[in-house]
Short mmCIF file of C-alpha atoms and ligand atoms in Angstrom, two decimals:
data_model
loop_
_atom_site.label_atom_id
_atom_site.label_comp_id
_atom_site.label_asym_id
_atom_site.label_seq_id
_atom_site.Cartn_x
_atom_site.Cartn_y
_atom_site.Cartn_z
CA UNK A 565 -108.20 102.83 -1.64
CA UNK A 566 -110.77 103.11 -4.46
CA UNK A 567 -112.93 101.06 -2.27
CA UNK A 568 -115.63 103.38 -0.45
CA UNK A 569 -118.48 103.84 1.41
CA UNK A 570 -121.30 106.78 0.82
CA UNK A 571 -121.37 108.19 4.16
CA UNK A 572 -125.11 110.17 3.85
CA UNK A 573 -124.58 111.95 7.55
CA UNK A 574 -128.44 114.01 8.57
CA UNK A 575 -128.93 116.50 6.33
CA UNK A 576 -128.26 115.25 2.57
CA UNK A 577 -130.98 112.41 2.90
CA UNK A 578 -133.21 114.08 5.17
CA UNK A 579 -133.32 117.52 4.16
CA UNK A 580 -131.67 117.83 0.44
CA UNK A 581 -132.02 113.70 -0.98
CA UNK A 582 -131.54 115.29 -4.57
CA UNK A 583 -128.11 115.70 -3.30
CA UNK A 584 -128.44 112.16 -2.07
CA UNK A 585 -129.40 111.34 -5.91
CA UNK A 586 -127.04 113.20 -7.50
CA UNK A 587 -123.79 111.73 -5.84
CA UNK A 588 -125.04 107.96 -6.70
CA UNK A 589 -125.34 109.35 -9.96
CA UNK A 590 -121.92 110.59 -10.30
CA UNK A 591 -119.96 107.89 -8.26
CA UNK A 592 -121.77 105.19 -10.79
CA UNK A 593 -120.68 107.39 -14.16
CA UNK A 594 -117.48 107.72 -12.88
CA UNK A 595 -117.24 104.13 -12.30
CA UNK A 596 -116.00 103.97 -8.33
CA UNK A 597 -116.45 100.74 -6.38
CA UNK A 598 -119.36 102.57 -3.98
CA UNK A 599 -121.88 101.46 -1.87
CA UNK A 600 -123.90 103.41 0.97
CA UNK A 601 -122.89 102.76 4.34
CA UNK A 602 -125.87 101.19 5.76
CA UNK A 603 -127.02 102.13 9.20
CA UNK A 604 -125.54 105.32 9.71
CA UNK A 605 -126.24 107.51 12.05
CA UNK A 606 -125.54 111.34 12.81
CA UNK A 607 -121.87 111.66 12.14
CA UNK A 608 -122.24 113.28 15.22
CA UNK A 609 -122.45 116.67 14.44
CA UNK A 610 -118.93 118.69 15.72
CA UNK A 611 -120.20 122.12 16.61
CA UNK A 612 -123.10 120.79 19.02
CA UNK A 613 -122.04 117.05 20.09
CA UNK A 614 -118.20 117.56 19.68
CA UNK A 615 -118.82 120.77 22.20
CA UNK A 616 -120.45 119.01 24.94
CA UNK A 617 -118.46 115.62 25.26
CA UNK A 618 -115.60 114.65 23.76
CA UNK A 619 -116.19 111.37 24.50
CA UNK A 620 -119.56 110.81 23.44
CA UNK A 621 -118.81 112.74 19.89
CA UNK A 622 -115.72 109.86 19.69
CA UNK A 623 -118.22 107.10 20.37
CA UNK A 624 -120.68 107.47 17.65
CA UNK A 625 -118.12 108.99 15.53
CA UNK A 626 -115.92 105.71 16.04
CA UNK A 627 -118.95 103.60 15.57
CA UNK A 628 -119.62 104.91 11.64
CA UNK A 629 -116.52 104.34 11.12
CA UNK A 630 -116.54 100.37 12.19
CA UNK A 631 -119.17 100.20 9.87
CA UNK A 632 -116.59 101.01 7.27
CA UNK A 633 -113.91 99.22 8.61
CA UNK A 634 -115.62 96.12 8.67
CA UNK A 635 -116.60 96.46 4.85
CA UNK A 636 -112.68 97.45 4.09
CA UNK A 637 -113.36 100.31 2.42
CA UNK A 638 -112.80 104.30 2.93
CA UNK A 639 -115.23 106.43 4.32
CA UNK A 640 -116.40 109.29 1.73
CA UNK A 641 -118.48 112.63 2.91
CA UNK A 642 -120.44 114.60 1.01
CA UNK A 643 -120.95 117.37 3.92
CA UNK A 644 -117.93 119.46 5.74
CA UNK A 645 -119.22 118.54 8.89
CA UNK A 646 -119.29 115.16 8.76
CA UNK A 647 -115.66 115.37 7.11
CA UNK A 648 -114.80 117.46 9.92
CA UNK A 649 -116.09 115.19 12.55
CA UNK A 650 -115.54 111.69 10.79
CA UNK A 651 -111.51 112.50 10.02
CA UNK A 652 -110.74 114.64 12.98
CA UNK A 653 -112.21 111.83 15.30
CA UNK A 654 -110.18 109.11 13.11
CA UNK A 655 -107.29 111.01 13.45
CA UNK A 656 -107.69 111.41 17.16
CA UNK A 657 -108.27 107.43 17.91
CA UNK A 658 -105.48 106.53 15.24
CA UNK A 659 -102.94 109.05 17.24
CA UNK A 660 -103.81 108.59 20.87
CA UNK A 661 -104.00 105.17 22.58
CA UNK A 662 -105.24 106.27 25.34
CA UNK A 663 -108.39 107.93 23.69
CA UNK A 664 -108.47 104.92 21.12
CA UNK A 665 -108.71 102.24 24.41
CA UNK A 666 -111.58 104.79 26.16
CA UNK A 667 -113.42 104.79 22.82
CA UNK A 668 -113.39 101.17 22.06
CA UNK A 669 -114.67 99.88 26.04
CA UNK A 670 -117.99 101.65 25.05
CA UNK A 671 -117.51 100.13 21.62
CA UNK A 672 -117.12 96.80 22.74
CA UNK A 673 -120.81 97.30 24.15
CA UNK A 674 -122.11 96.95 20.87
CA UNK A 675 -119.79 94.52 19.80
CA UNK A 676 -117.75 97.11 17.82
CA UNK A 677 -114.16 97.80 17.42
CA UNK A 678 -111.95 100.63 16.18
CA UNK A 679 -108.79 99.60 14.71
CA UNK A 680 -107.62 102.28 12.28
CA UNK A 681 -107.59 100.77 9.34
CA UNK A 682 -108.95 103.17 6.90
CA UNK A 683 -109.43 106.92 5.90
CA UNK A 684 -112.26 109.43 5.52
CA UNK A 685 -112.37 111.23 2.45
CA UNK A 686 -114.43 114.77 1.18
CA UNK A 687 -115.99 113.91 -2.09
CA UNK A 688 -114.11 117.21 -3.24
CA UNK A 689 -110.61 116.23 -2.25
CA UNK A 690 -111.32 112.61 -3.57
CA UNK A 691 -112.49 113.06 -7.15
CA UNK A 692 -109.61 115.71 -7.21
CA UNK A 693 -106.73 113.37 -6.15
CA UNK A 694 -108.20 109.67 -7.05
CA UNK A 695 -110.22 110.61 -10.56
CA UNK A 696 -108.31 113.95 -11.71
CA UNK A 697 -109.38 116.74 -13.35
CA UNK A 698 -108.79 114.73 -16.77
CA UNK A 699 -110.85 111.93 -16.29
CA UNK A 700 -113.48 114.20 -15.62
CA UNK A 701 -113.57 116.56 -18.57
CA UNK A 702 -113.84 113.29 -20.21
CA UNK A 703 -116.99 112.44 -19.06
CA UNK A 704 -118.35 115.58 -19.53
CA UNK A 705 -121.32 115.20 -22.02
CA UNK A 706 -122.80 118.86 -21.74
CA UNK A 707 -120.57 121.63 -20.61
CA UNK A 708 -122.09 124.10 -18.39
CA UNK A 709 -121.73 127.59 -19.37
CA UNK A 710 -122.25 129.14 -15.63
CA UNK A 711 -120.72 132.06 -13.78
CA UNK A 712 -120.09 130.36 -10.46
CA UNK A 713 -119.25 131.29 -6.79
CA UNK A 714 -117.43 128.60 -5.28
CA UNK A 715 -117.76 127.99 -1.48
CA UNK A 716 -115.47 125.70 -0.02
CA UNK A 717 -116.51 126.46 3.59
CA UNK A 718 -114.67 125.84 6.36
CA UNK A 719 -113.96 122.43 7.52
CA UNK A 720 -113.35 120.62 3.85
CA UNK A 721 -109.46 122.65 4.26
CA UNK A 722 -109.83 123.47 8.28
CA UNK A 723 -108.08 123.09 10.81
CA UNK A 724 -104.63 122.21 8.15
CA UNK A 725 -102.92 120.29 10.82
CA UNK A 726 -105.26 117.62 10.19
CA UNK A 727 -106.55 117.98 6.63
CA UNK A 728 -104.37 116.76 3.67
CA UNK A 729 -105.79 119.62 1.32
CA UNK A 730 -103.57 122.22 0.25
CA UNK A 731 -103.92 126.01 1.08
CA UNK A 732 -106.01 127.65 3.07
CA UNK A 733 -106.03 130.84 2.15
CA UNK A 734 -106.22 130.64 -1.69
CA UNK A 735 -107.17 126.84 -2.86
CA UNK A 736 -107.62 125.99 -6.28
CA UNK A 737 -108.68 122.52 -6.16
CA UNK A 738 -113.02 123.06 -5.90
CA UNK A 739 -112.72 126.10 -8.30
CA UNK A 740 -110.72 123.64 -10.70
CA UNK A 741 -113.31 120.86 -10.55
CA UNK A 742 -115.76 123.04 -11.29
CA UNK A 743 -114.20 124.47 -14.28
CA UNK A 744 -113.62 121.05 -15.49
CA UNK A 745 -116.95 120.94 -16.02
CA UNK A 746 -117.33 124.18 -18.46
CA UNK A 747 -117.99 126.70 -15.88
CA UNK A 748 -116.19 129.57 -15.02
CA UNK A 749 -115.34 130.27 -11.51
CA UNK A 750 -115.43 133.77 -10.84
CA UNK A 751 -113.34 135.50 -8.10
CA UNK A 752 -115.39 137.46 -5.47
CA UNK A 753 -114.10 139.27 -2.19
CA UNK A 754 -114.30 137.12 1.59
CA UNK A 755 -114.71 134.31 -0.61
CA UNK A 756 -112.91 132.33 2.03
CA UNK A 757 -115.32 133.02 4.28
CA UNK A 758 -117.49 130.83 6.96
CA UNK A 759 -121.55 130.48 5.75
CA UNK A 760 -122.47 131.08 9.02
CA UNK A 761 -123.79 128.06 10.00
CA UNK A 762 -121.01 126.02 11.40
CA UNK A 763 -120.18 125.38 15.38
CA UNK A 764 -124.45 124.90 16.26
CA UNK A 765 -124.80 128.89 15.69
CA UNK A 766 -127.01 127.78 13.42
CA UNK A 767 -129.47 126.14 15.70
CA UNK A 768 -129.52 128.33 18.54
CA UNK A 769 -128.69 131.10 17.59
CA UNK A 770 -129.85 131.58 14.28
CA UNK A 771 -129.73 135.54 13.73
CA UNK A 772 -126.16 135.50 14.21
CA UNK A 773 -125.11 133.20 11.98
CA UNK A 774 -127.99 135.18 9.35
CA UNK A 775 -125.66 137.82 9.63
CA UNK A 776 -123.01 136.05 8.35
CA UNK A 777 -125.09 134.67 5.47
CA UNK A 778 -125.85 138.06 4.93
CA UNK A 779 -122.90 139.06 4.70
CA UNK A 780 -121.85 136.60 1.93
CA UNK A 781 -124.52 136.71 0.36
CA UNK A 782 -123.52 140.39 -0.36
CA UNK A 783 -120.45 139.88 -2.06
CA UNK A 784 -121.44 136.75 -4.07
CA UNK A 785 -124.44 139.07 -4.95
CA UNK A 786 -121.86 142.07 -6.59
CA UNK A 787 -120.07 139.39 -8.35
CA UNK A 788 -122.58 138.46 -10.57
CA UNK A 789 -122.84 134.97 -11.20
CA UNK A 790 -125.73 132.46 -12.17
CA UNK A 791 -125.36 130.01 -9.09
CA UNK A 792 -123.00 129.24 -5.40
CA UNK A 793 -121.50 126.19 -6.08
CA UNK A 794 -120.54 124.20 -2.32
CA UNK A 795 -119.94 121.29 -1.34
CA UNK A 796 -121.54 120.70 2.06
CA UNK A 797 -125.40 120.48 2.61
CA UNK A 798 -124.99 122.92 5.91
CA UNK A 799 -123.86 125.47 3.64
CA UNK A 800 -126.55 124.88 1.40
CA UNK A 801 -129.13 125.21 3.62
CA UNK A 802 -127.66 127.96 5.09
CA UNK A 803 -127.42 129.84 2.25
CA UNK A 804 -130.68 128.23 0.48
CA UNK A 805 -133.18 128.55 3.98
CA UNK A 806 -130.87 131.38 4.73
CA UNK A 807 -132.10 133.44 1.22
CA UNK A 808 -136.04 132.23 2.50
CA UNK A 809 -135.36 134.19 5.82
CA UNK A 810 -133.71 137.22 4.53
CA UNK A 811 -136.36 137.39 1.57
CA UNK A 812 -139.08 137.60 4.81
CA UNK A 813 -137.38 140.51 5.97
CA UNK A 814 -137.28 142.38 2.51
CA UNK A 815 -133.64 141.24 1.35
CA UNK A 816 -134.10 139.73 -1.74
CA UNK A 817 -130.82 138.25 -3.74
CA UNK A 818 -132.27 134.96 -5.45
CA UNK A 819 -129.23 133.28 -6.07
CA UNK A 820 -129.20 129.16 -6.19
CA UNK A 821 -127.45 127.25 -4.76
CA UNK A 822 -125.95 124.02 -5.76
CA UNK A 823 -124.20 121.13 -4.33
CA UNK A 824 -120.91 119.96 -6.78
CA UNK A 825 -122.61 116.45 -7.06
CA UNK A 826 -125.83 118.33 -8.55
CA UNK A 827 -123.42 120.08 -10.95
CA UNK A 828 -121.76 117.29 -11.99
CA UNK A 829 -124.31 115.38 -12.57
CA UNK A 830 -125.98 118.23 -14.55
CA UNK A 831 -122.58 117.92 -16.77
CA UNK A 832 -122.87 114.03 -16.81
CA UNK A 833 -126.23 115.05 -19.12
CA UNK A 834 -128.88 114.88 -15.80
CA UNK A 835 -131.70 117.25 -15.89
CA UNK A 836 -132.04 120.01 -12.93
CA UNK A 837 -135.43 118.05 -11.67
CA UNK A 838 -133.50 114.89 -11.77
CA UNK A 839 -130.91 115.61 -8.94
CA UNK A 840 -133.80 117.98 -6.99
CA UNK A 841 -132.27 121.58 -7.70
CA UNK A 842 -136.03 122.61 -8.25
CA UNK A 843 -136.36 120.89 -4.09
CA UNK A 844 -134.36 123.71 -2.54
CA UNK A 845 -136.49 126.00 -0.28
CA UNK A 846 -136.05 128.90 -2.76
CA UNK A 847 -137.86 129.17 -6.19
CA UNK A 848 -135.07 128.05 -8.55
CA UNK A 849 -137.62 127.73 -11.72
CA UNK A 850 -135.58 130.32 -13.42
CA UNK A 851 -132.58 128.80 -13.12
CA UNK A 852 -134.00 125.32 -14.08
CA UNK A 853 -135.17 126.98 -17.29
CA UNK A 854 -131.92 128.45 -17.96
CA UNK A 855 -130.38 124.63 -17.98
CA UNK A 856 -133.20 123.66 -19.71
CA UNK A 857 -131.99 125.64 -22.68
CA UNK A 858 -128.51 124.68 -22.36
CA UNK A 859 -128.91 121.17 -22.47
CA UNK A 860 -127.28 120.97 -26.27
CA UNK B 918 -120.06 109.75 32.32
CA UNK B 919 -116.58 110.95 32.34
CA UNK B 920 -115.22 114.39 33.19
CA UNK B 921 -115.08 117.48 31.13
CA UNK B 922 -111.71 119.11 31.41
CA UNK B 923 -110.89 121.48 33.96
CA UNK B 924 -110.38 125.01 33.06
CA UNK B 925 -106.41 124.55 33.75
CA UNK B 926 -106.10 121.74 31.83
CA UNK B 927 -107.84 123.90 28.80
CA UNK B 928 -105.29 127.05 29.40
CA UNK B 929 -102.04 124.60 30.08
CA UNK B 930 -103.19 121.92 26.55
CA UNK B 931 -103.98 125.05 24.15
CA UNK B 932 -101.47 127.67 25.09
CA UNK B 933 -103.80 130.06 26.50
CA UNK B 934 -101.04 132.25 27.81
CA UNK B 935 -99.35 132.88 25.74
CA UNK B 936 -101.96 134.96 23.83
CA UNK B 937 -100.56 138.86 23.15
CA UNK B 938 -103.83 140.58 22.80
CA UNK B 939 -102.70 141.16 19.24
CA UNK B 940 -105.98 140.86 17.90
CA UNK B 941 -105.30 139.03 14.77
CA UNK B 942 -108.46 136.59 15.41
CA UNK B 943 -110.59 138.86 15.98
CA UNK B 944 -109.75 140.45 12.29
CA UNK B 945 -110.12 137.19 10.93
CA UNK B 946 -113.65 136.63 12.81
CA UNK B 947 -116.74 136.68 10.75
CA UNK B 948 -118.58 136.22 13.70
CA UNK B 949 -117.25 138.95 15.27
CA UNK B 950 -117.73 141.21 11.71
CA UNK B 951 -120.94 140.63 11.33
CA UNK B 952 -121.96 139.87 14.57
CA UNK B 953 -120.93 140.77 18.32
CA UNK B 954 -118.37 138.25 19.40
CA UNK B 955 -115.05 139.18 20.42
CA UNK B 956 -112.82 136.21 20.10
CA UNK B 957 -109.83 138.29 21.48
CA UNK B 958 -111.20 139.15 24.47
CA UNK B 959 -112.81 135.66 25.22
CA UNK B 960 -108.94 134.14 24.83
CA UNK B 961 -108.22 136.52 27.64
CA UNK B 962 -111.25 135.93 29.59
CA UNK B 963 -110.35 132.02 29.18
CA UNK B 964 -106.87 132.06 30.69
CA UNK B 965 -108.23 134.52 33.55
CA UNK B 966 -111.26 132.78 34.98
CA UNK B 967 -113.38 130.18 34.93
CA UNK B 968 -116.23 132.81 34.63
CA UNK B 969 -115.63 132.30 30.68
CA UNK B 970 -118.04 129.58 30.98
CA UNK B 971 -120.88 131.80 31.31
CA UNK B 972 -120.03 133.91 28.58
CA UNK B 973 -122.66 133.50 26.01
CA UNK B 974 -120.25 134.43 23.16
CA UNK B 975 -118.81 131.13 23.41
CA UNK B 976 -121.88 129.50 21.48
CA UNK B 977 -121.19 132.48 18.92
CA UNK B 978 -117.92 131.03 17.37
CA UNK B 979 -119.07 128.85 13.60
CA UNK B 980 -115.45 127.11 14.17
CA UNK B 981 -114.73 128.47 11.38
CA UNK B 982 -111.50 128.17 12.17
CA UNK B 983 -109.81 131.72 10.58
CA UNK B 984 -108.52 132.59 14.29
CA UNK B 985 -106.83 129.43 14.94
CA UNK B 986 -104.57 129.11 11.46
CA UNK B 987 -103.66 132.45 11.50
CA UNK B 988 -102.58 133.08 15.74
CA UNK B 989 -99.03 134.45 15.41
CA UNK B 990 -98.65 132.34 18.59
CA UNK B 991 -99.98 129.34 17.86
CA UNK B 992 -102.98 129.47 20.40
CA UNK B 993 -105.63 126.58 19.58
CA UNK B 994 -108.16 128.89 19.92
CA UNK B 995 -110.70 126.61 18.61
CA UNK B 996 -110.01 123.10 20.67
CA UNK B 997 -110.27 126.23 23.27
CA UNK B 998 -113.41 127.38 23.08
CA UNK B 999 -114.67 123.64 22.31
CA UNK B 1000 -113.26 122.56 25.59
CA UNK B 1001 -114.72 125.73 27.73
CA UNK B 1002 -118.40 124.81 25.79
CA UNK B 1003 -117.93 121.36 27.43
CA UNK B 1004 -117.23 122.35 30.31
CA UNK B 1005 -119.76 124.87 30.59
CA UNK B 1006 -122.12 121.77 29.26
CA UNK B 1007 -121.13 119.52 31.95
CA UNK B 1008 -122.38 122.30 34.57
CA UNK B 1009 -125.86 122.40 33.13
CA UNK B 1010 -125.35 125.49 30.57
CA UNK B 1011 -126.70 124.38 27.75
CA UNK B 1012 -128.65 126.73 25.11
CA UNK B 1013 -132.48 125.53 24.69
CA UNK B 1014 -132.06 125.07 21.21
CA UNK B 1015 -129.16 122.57 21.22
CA UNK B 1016 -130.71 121.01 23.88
CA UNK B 1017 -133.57 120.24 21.58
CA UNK B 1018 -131.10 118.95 18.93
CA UNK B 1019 -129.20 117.00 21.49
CA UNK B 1020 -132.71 114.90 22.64
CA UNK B 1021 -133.32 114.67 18.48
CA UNK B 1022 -129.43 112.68 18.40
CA UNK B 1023 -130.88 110.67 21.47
CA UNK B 1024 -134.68 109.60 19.60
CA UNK B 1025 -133.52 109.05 16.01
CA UNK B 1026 -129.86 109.04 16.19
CA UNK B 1027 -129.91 111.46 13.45
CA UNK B 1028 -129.42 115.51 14.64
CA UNK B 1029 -132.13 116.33 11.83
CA UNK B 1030 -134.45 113.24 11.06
CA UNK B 1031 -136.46 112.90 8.23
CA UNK B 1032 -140.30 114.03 8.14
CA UNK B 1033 -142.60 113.34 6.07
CA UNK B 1034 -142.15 116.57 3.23
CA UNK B 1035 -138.85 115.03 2.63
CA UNK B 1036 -140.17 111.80 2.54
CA UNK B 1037 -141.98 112.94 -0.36
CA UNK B 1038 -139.16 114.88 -2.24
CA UNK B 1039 -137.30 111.16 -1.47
CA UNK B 1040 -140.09 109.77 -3.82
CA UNK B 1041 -140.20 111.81 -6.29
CA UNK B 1042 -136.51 111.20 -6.84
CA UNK B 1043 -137.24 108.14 -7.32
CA UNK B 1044 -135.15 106.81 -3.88
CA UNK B 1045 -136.55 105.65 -1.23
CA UNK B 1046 -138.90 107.41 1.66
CA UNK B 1047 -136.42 106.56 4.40
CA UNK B 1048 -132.60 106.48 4.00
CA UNK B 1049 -130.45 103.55 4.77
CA UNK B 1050 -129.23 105.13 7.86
CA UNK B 1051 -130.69 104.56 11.10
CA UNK B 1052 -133.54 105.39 9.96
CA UNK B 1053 -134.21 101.92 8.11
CA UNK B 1054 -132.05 99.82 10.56
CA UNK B 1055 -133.77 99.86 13.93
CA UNK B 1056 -131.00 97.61 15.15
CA UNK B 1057 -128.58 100.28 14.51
CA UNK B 1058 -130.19 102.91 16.21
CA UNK B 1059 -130.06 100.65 19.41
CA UNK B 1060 -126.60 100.62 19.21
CA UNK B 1061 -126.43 104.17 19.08
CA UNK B 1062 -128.76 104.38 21.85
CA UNK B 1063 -126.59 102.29 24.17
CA UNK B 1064 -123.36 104.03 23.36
CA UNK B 1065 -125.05 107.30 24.29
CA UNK B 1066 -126.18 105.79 27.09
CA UNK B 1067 -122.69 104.16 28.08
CA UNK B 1068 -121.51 107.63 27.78
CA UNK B 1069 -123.98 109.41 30.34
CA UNK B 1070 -125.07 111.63 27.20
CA UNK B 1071 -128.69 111.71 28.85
CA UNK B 1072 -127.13 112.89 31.81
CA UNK B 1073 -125.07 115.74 30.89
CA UNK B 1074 -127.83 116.69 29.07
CA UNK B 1075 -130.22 116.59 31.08
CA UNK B 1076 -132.56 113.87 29.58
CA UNK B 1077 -134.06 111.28 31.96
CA UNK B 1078 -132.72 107.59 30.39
S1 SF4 C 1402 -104.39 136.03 17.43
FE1 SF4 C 1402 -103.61 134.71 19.07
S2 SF4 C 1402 -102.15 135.99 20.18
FE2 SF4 C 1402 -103.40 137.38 18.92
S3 SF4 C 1402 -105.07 138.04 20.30
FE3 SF4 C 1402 -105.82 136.27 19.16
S4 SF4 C 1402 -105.34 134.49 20.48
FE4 SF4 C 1402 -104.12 136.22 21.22
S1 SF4 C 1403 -113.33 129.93 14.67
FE1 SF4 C 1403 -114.86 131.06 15.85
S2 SF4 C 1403 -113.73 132.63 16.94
FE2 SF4 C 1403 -112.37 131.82 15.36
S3 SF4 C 1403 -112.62 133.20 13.61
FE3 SF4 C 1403 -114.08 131.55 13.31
S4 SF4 C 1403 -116.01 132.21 14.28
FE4 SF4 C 1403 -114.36 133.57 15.02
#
């Protein structure tokens, strides 16, 4: 279905809107039947809501979906959580009467009703299997010439029983979008690994999941490379806020990080203040020069 | 507000026993890498007793999901842990800091809601100051508000509806 609806989830509008921009931006250039799914709430986030009520997470997970169903059209994420949360819980309530009649008796309390009629896409996965990596270097109006660590995070190709992606433990299809685009993807140890801030680790428990970032942030560091590349706004504020915290403690690796939407629309011939890179929590004036200059 | 699972349900659903102690998911464990959780020794502690609710290294796991694809026996360590956090939820243990983020879901119906520094980076982008989520579409957010409500969310949360 080439029909969809801009799910915007928490953290895109109300914490990185450039990324908001930026996807509107490349869903009109690419010319996809899109509109924003209006009223919208939390997707509900997996790690926290997920972990203390199944039910309640397949309530208001089920309910942004009706608002989808109702307008015929697919669901499309621009965050691995809400992927995670939006097509895990349609998969559940598609699969399991029994869960399906549960969610839709507090449904029918708002006058909503699940019925399974469409899917929830990852932005990633989508303009990978429904636009191709063709169609895009077609629209390409200024290659990027960028050393780039992709991070696909976790829940874009996690758990595989009920993702449609294809391998886990060495995917192509990010690093191949964002070559499409002029960049080069460069390899980089652990690059499979988690950001850190997934499962509300995060939020309560925030040095642990530092750690993590840390961690990453290491080996992206050796590699060498002018930007991360992700495609989930937890991720990027993990590793954006994440590079604010560790600066405060004397660990410096200003590295910046992008969303694919930002890049993409940096490729589509958008400037770096135009989709909000210079927003992020980190100074990224440097790198906004550096695009500057490569504009033609 | 319906029922977490009980503990046996959680070892009998996600093949708790069947766990070897091979240690595979720990290897494969950022948190435990970089951090102190041992994901090897909570799959134990989870088909043993129901004391694994308690453990605090349950709200250490990113559900990341490394453990889970690569169990030689197939253990859903993930849905796991998920189901022992409810649980442990359900009883009142609840971290301070998700609690926070839970009454955040329950005001705005958004985890993080906007405020007004973002509103301002919204208008310099030229969209608007509020999104079209909730957050323009009060009618919305009391539809969230009563499913939470039909759900006993308050409740297990401990927020007075
Ligand atoms: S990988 Fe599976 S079998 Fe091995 S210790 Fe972990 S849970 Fe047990
Ligand atoms: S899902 Fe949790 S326990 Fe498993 S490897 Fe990832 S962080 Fe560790």
């Amino acid at each position: 279905m080439m029909r969809i609806s801009l799910f915007l989830g928490c953290l895109v509008p109300n914490r990185y809107p450039g990324i908001e921009k930026a996807t509107g931006i490349c869903l009109e250039t690419l010319g996809i039947d899109w509109k924003e799914l209006e009223g919208a709430s939390c997707c509900p986030a997996p790690g926290v809501f997920r972990s203390f009520d199944e039910p309640t997470w397949l309530a208001l997970a089920s309910r942004n979906i009706t608002l989808s169903e109702k307008d015929e059209r697919d669901v499309l994420t621009i965050c691995n959580g809400c992927y995670g949360s939006l097509a895990d819980a349609n998969l559940k309530l598609k699969n399991n009467p029994a869960l399906k009649e549960q969610t839709n008796s507090h449904l029918s309390q708002i006058g909503h009703h699940f019925d399974g009629t469409i899917d929830v896409r990852h932005i990633i996965e989508f303009l990978y299997s429904e636009i191709g990596v063709q169609k895009i270097k077609e629209k390409i109006v200024r290659p990027l010439d960028l050393k780039v660590a992709v991070h696909y995070g976790c829940h874009m190709l996690k758990p595989s029983s009920s993702r449609a992606t294809a391998s886990v433990e060495r995917p192509s299809v990010f690093d191949e979008l964002v070559e499409a685009l002029g960049c080069t993807s460069v390899d980089y140890p652990d690059k499979m690994e988690c950001c850190g801030a997934g499962g509300g680790v995060r939020s309560a428990l925030g040095e642990t999941a530092l750690a993590i970032t840390e961690h990453k942030l290491g080996k992206i560091e050796e590699a060498g490379v002018d930007c991360i590349v992700e495609a989930c706004p937890f991720c990027h504020m993990q590793f954006d806020a994440g590079q604010v915290s560790l600066a405060g403690k004397g660990r410096e690796f200003g590295i910046p990080v992008i969303h694919y939407s930002q890049l993409l629309a940096l490729s589509l011939g958008y400037s770096a203040e135009d989709v909000g890179i210079n927003l992020n929590e980190m100074d990224c004036s440097d790198f906004c020069n550096l695009l500057g200059n490569k504009k033609d | 507000m319906t029922l977490a699972p009980s503990i046996e349900e959680v070892i009998e659903d996600f093949n708790v026993l069947k766990c070897m102690q091979c240690g595979v998911c720990s290897g494969s464990c950022p948190s435990g890498r970089q951090a102190s959780l041992n994901v090897r020794r909570l799959v134990r502690k989870i088909g043993r007793d129901h004391e694994a609710i308690c453990d605090e290294s349950l709200w250490m796991c990113t559900t990341c999901y490394n453990c889970q694809e690569r169990c030689p026996r197939g253990i859903a360590i993930v849905d796991a842990i998920l189901a022992v956090r409810s649980i442990a939820a359900h009883e009142g243990l609840i971290l301070e800091r998700h609690r926070h983020v839970a009454n955040l879901l329950q005001e705005h119906g958004h985890a993080v809601p906007i405020d007004d520094t973002r509103k301002e980076k919204r208008i310099q982008l030229g969209l608007n100051s509020l999104p079209s989520t909730v957050h323009s579409h009060a009618d919305d957010l009391e539809d969230v508000k009563c499913l939470l409500a039909s759900c006993g969310f308050g409740e297990i949360t401990g927020r007075k509806e």
